[in-house]
PDB file of C-alpha atoms and ligand atoms in Angstrom:
ATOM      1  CA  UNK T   1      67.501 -20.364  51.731  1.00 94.00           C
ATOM      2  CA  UNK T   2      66.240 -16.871  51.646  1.00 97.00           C
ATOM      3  CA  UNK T   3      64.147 -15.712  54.095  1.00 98.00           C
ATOM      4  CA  UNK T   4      61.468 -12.920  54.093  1.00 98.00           C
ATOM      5  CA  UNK T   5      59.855 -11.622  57.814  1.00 98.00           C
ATOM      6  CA  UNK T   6      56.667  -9.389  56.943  1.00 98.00           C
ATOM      7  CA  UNK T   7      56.208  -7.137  60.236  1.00 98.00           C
ATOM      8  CA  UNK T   8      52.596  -5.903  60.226  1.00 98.00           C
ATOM      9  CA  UNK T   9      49.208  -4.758  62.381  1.00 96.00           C
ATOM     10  CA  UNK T  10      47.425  -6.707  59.286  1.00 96.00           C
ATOM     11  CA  UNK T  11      48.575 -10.229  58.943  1.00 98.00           C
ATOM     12  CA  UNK T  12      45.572 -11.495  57.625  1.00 97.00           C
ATOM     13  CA  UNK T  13      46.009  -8.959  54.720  1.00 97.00           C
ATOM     14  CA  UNK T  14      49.340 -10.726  53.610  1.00 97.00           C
ATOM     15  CA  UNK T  15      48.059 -14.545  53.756  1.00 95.00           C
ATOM     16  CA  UNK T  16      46.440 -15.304  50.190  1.00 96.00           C
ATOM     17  CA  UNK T  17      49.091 -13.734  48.485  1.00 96.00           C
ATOM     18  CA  UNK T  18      51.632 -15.804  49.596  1.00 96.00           C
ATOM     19  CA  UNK T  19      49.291 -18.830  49.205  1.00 96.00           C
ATOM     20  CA  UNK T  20      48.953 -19.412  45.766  1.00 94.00           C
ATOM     21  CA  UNK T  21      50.846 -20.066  42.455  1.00 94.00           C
ATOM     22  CA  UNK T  22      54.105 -19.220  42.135  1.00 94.00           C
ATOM     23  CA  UNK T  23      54.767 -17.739  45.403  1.00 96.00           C
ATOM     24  CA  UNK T  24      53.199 -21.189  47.304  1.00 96.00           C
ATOM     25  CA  UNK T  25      55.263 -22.819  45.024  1.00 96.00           C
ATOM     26  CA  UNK T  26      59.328 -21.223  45.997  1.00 97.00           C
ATOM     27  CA  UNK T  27      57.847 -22.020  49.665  1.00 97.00           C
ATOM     28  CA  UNK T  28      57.020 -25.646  48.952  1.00 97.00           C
ATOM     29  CA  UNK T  29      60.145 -25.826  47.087  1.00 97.00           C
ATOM     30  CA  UNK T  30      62.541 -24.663  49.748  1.00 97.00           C
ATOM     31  CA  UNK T  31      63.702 -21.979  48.210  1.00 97.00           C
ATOM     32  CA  UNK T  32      62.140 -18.851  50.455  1.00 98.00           C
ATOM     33  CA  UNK T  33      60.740 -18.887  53.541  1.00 98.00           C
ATOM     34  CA  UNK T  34      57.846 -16.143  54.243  1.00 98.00           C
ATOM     35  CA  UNK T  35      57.185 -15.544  58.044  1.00 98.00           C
ATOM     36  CA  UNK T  36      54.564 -12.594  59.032  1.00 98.00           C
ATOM     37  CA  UNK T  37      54.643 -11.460  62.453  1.00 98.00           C
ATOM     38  CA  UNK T  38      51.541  -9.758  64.302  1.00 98.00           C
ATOM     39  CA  UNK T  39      52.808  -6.745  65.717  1.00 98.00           C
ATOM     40  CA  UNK T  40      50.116  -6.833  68.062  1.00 97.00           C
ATOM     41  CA  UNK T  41      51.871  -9.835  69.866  1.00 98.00           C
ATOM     42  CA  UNK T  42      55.218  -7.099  70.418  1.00 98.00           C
ATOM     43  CA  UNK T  43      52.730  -4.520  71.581  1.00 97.00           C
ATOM     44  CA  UNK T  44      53.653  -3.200  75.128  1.00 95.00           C
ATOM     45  CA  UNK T  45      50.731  -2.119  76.524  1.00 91.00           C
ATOM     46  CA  UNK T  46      47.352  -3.574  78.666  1.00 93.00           C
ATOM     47  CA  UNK T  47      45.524  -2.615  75.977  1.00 95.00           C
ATOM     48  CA  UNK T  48      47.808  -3.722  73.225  1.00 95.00           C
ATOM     49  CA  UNK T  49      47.998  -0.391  71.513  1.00 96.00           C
ATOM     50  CA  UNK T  50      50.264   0.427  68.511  1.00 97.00           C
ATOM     51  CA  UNK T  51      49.537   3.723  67.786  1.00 96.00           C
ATOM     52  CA  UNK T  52      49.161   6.882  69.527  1.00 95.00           C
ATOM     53  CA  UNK T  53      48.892  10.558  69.488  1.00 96.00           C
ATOM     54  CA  UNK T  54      51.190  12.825  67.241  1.00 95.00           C
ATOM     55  CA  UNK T  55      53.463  14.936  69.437  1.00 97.00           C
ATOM     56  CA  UNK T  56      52.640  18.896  68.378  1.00 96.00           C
ATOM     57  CA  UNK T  57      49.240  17.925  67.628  1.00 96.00           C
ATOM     58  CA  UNK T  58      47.265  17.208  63.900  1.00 92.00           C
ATOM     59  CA  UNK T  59      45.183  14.662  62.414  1.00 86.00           C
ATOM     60  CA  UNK T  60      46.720  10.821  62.473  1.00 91.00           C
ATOM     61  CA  UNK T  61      47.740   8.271  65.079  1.00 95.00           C
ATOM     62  CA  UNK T  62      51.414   7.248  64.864  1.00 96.00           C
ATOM     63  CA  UNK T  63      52.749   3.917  65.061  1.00 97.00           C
ATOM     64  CA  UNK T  64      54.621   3.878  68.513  1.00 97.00           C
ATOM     65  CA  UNK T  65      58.452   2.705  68.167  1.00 98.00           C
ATOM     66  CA  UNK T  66      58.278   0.013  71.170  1.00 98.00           C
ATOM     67  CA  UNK T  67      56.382  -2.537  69.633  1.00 98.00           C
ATOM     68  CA  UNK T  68      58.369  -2.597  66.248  1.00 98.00           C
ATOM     69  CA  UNK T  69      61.828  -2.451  68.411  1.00 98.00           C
ATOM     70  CA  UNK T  70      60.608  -5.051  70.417  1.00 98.00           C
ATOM     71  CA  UNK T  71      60.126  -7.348  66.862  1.00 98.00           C
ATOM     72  CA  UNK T  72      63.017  -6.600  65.070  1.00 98.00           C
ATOM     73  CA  UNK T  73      65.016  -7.089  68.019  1.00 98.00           C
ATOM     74  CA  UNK T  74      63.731 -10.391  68.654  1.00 98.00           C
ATOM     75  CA  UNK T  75      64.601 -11.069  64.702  1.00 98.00           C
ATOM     76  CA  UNK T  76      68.110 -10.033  64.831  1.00 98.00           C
ATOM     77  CA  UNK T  77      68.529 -12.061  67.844  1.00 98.00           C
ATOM     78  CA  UNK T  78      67.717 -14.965  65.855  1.00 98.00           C
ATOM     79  CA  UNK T  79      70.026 -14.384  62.435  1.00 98.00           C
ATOM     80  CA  UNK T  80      71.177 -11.538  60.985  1.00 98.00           C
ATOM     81  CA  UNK T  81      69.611  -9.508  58.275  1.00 98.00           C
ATOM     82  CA  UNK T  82      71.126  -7.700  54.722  1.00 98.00           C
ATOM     83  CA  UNK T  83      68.190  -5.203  54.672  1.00 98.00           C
ATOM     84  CA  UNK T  84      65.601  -3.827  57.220  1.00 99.00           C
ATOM     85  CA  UNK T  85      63.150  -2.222  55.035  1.00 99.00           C
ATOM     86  CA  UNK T  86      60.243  -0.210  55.379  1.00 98.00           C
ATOM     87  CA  UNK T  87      57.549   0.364  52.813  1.00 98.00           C
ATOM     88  CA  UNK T  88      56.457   4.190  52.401  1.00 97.00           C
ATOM     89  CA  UNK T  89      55.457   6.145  49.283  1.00 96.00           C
ATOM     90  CA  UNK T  90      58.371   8.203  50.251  1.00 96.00           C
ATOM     91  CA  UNK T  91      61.129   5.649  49.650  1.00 97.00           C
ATOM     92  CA  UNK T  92      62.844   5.206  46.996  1.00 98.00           C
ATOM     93  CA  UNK T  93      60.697   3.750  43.957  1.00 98.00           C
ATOM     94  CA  UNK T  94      60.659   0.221  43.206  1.00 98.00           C
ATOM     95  CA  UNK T  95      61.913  -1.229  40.235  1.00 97.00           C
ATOM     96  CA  UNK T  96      63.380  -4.250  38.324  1.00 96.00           C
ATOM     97  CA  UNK T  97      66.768  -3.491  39.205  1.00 96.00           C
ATOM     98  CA  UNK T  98      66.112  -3.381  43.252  1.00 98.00           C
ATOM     99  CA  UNK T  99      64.117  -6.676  42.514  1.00 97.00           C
ATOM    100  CA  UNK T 100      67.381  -8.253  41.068  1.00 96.00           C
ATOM    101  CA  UNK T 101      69.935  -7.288  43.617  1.00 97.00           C
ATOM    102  CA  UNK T 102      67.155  -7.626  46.756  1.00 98.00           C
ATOM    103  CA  UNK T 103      66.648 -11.192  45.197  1.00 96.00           C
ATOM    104  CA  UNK T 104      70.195 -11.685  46.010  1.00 95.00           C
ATOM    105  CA  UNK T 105      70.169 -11.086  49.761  1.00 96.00           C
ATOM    106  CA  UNK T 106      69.593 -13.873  52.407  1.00 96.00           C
ATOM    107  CA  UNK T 107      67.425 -12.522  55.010  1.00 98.00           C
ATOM    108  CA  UNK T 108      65.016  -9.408  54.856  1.00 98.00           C
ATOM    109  CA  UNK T 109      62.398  -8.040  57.215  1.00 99.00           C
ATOM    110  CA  UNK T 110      60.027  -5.788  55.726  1.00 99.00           C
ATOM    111  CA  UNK T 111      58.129  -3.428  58.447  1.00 98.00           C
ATOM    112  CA  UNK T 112      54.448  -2.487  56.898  1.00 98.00           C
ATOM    113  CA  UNK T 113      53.541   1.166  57.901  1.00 94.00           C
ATOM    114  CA  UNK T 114      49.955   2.391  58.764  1.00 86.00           C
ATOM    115  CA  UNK T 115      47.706   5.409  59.911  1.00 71.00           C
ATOM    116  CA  UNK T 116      50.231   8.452  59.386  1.00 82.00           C
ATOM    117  CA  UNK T 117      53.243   6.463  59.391  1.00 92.00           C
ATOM    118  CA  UNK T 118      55.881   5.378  61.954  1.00 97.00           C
ATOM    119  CA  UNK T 119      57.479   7.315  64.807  1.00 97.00           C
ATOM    120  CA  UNK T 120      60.714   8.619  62.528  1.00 97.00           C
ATOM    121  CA  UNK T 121      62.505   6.475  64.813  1.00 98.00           C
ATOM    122  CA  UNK T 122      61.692   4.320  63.378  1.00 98.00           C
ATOM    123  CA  UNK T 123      63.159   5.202  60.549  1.00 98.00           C
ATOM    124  CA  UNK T 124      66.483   7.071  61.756  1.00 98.00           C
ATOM    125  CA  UNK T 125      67.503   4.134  64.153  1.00 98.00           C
ATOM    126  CA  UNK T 126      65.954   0.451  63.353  1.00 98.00           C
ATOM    127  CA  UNK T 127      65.659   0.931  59.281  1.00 98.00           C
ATOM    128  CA  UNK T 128      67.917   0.599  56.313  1.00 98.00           C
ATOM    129  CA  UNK T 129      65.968   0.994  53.690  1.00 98.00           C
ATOM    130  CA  UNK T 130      62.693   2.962  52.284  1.00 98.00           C
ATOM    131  CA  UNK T 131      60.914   1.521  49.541  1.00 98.00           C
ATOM    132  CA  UNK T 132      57.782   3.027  47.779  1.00 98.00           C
ATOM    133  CA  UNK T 133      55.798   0.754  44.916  1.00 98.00           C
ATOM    134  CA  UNK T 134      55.209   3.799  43.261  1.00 98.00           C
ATOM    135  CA  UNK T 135      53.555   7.467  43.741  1.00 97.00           C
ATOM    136  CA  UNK T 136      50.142   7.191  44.943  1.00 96.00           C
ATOM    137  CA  UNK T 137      48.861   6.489  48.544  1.00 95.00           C
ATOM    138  CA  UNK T 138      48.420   2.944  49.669  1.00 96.00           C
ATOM    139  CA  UNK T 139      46.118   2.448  53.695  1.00 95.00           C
ATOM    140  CA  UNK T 140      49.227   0.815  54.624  1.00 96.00           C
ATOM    141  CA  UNK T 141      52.357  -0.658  53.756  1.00 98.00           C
ATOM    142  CA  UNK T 142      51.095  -4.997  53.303  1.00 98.00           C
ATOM    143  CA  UNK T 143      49.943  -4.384  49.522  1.00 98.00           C
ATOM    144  CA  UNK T 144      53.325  -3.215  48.573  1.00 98.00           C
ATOM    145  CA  UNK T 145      55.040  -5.564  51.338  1.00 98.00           C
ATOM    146  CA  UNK T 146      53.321  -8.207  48.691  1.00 98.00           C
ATOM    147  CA  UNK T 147      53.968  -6.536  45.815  1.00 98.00           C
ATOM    148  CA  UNK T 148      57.845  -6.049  46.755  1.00 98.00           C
ATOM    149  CA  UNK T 149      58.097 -10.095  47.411  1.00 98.00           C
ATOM    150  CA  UNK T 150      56.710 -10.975  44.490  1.00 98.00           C
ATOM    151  CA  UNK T 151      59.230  -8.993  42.408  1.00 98.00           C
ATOM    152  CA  UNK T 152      62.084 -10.693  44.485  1.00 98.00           C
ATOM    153  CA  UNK T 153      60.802 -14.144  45.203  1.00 97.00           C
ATOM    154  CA  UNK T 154      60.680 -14.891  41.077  1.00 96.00           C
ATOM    155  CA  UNK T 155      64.085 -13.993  40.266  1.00 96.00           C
ATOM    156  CA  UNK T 156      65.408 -16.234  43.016  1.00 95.00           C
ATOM    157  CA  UNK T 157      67.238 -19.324  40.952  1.00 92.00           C
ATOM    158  CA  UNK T 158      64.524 -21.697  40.508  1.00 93.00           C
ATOM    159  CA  UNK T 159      61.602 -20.680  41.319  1.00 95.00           C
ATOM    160  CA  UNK T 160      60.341 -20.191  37.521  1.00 93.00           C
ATOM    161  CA  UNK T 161      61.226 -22.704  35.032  1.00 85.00           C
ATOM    162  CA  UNK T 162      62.963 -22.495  32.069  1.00 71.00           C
ATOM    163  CA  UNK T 163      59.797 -21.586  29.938  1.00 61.00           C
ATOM    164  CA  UNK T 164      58.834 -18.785  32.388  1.00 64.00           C
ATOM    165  CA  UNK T 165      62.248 -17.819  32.900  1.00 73.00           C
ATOM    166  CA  UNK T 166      62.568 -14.371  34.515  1.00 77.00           C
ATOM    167  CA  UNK T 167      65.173 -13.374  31.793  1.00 73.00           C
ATOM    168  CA  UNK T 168      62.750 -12.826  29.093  1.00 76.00           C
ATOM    169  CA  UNK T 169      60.670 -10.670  31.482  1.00 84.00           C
ATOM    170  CA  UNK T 170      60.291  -7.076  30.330  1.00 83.00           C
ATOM    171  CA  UNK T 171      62.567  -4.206  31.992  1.00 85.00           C
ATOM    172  CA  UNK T 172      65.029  -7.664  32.529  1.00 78.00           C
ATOM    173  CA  UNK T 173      67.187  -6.133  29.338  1.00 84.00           C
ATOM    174  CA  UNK T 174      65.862  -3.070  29.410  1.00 90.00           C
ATOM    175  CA  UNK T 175      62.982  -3.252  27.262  1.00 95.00           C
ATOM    176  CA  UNK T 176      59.296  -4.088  27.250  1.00 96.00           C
ATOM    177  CA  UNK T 177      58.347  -7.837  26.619  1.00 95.00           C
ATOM    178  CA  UNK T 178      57.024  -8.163  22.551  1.00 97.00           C
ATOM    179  CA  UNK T 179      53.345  -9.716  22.365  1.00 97.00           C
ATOM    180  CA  UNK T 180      52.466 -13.268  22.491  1.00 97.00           C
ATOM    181  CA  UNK T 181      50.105 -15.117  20.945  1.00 98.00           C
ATOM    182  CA  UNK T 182      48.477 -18.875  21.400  1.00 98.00           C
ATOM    183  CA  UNK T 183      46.091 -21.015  19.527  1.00 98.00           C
ATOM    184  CA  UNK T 184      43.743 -20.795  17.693  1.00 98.00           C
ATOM    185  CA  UNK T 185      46.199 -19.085  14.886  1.00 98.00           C
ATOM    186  CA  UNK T 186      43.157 -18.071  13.682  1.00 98.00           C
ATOM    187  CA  UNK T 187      40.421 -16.242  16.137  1.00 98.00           C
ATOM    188  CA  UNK T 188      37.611 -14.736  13.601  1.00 98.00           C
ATOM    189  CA  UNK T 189      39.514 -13.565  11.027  1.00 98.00           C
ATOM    190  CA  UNK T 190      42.315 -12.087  13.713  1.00 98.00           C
ATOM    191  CA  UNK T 191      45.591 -13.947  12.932  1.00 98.00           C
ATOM    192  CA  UNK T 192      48.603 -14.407  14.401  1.00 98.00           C
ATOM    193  CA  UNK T 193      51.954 -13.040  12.576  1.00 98.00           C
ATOM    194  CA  UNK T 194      52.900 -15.384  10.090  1.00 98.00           C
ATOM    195  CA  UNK T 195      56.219 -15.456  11.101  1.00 98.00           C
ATOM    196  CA  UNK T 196      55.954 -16.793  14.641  1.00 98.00           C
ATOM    197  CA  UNK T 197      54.161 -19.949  12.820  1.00 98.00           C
ATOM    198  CA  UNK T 198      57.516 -20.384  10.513  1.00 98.00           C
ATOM    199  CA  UNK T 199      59.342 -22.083  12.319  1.00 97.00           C
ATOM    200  CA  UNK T 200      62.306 -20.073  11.880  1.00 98.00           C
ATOM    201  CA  UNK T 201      64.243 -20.084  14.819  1.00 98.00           C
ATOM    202  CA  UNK T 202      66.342 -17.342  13.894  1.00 98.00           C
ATOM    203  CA  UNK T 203      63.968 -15.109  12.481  1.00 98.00           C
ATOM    204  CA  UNK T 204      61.680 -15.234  15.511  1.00 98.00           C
ATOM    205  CA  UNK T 205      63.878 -13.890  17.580  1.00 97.00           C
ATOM    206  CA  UNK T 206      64.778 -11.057  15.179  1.00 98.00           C
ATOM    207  CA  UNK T 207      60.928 -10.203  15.218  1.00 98.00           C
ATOM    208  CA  UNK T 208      60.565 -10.610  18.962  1.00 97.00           C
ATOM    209  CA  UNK T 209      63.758  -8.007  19.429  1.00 97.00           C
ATOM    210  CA  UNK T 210      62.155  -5.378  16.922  1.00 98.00           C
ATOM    211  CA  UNK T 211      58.863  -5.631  18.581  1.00 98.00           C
ATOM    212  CA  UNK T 212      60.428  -5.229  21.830  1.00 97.00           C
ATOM    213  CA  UNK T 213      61.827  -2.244  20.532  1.00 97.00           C
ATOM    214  CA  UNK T 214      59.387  -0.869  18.880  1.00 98.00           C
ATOM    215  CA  UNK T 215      57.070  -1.292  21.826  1.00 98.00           C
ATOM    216  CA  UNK T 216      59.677   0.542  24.275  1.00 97.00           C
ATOM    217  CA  UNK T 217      59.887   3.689  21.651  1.00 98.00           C
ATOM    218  CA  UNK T 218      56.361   4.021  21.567  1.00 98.00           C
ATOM    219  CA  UNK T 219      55.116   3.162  25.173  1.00 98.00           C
ATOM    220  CA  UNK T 220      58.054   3.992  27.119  1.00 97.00           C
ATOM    221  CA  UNK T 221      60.637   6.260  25.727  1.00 97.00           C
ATOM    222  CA  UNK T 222      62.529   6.992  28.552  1.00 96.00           C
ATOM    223  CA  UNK T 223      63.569   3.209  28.890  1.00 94.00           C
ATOM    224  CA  UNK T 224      66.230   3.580  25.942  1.00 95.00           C
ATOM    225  CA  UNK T 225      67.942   7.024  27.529  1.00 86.00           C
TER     226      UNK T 225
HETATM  227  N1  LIG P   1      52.466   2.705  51.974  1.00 64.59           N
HETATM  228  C1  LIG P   1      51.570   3.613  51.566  1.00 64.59           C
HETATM  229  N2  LIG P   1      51.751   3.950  50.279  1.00 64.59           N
HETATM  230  C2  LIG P   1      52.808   3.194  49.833  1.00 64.59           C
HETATM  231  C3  LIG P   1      53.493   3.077  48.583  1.00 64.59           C
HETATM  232  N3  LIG P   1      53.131   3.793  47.517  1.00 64.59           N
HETATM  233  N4  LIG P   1      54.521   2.222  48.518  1.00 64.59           N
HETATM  234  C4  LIG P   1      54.895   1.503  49.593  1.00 64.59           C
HETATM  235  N5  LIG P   1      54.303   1.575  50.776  1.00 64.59           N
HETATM  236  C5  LIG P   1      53.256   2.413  50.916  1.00 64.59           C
END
C-alpha cells in the first residue's frame, strides 16, 4: 500500500481534505495511507520554536533544520522512502506526468514550507525533490501538499472506478477532456448534440476525439507541440 507522510506546522490545515470523497475513500479502501505529522511535536526547544531569525539579517523567520531532521529521521527509521519532497513555488512545476510516475512510488513524505522558507539545508541535505503547484505564492506549502496528493492518490489502481477512470482525464493523452452533458436533453431550448443521444458507439467517440482536439487548439496550443 502506498503511503503518504504530510510534515507540517499546520496539521489542522490538511484534515478535511483528506476526509472526504474520493480521497476518504482510497483510505477506507486500503489503498493509501495519509499520516500528517505536527512538526511542533519534533521541535527542540522549551518553547517549541520552529522558526527563527535569518542569518545576514532581512524580513522573514526561517524554518530551523532541527525539528524537520528530527521527523524525517524518525520516518526513515521506520521504512524507507522513493521521494522526500518539499513543496516551494520554486520547484519544479507540477503536472500530469509527475502525478503518473509519483503515483507509482510506495512511500513519500512531503515537508510543507512556511514564513520565508526552510533553512537551505534543508533542501541541500534531507530533500530530493522540489515541487511547485504552479507560479504564484501560496502562505505555505499544505494547500499544494493537498493539491499534490490528490493528483497522485486518483491514479493509484483502484481508487476510481471504471466510469471515472483516470484514463479519460484530460492532459492523460495529451489533450483536454471534450464537454459532457446530462439530462434533461433539453434545458430551455439549450440541447445537447444530437449525436451523443444516437447511440452510435462508434461515432461518439469520433466526436469526443475532435472535440478534444478542437478544444486543445483553441484553449491550449502548446499541448500539441
Ligand atoms: N508554497 C508556497 N507557494 C507554493 C507553490 N506555488 N507551490 C508549492 N508550494 C508552495
Amino acid at each position: 500500500m502506498m503511503r503518504i507522510d504530510i510534515i507540517t506546522c499546520l496539521p489542522k490545515l490538511l484534515e478535511s481534505p483528506f476526509q472526504h470523497s474520493i480521497l476518504q475513500r482510497a483510505q477506507d479502501k486500503g489503498l493509501v495511507q495519509v499520516v500528517v505529522h505536527d512538526l511542533r511535536d519534533y521541535a527542540v526547544n522549551r518553547k517549541k520554536q520552529l522558526d527563527d531569525y535569518a542569518y545576514g539579517g532581512g524580513a522573514g523567520m526561517v524554518m530551523m533544520i532541527e525539528p524537520i531532521d528530527n521527523c524525517i529521521s524518525r520516518l526513515k527509521s521506520e521504512r524507507t522512502y522513493d521521494e522526500i519532497i518539499y513543496m516551494t513555488p520554486d520547484g519544479e512545476t507540477l503536472n500530469q506526468q509527475i502525478a503518473n510516475e509519483l503515483s507509482l512510488k510506495g512511500n513519500l513524505i512531503i515537508l510543507c514550507g512556511h514564513y520565508k522558507g526552510v533553512d537551505e539545508r534543508v533542501r541541500t541535505h534531507l530533500i530530493t525533490r522540489e515541487i511547485s503547484i504552479g507560479d504564484y505564492v501560496l502562505s505555505g506549502g499544505e494547500l499544494g501538499a493537498a493539491v499534490l496528493s490528490d493528483s497522485i492518490i486518483r491514479l493509484i489502481p483502484g481508487v476510481l472506478s471504471d466510469e471515472t477512470s483516470a484514463l479519460t482525464d484530460s492532459f492523460q493523452d495529451g489533450l483536454l477532456a471534450p464537454p459532457v452533458y446530462t439530462r434533461p436533453a433539453d434545458y430551455k431550448g439549450i440541447e445537447v448534440p444530437e449525436i451523443l443521444l444516437s447511440g452510435h458507439e462508434k461515432k461518439i467517440e469520433e466526436w469526443r476525439y475532435e472535440q478534444s482536439l478542437k478544444r486543445t487548439k483553441k484553449r491550449r496550443p502548446d499541448l500539441l507541440d
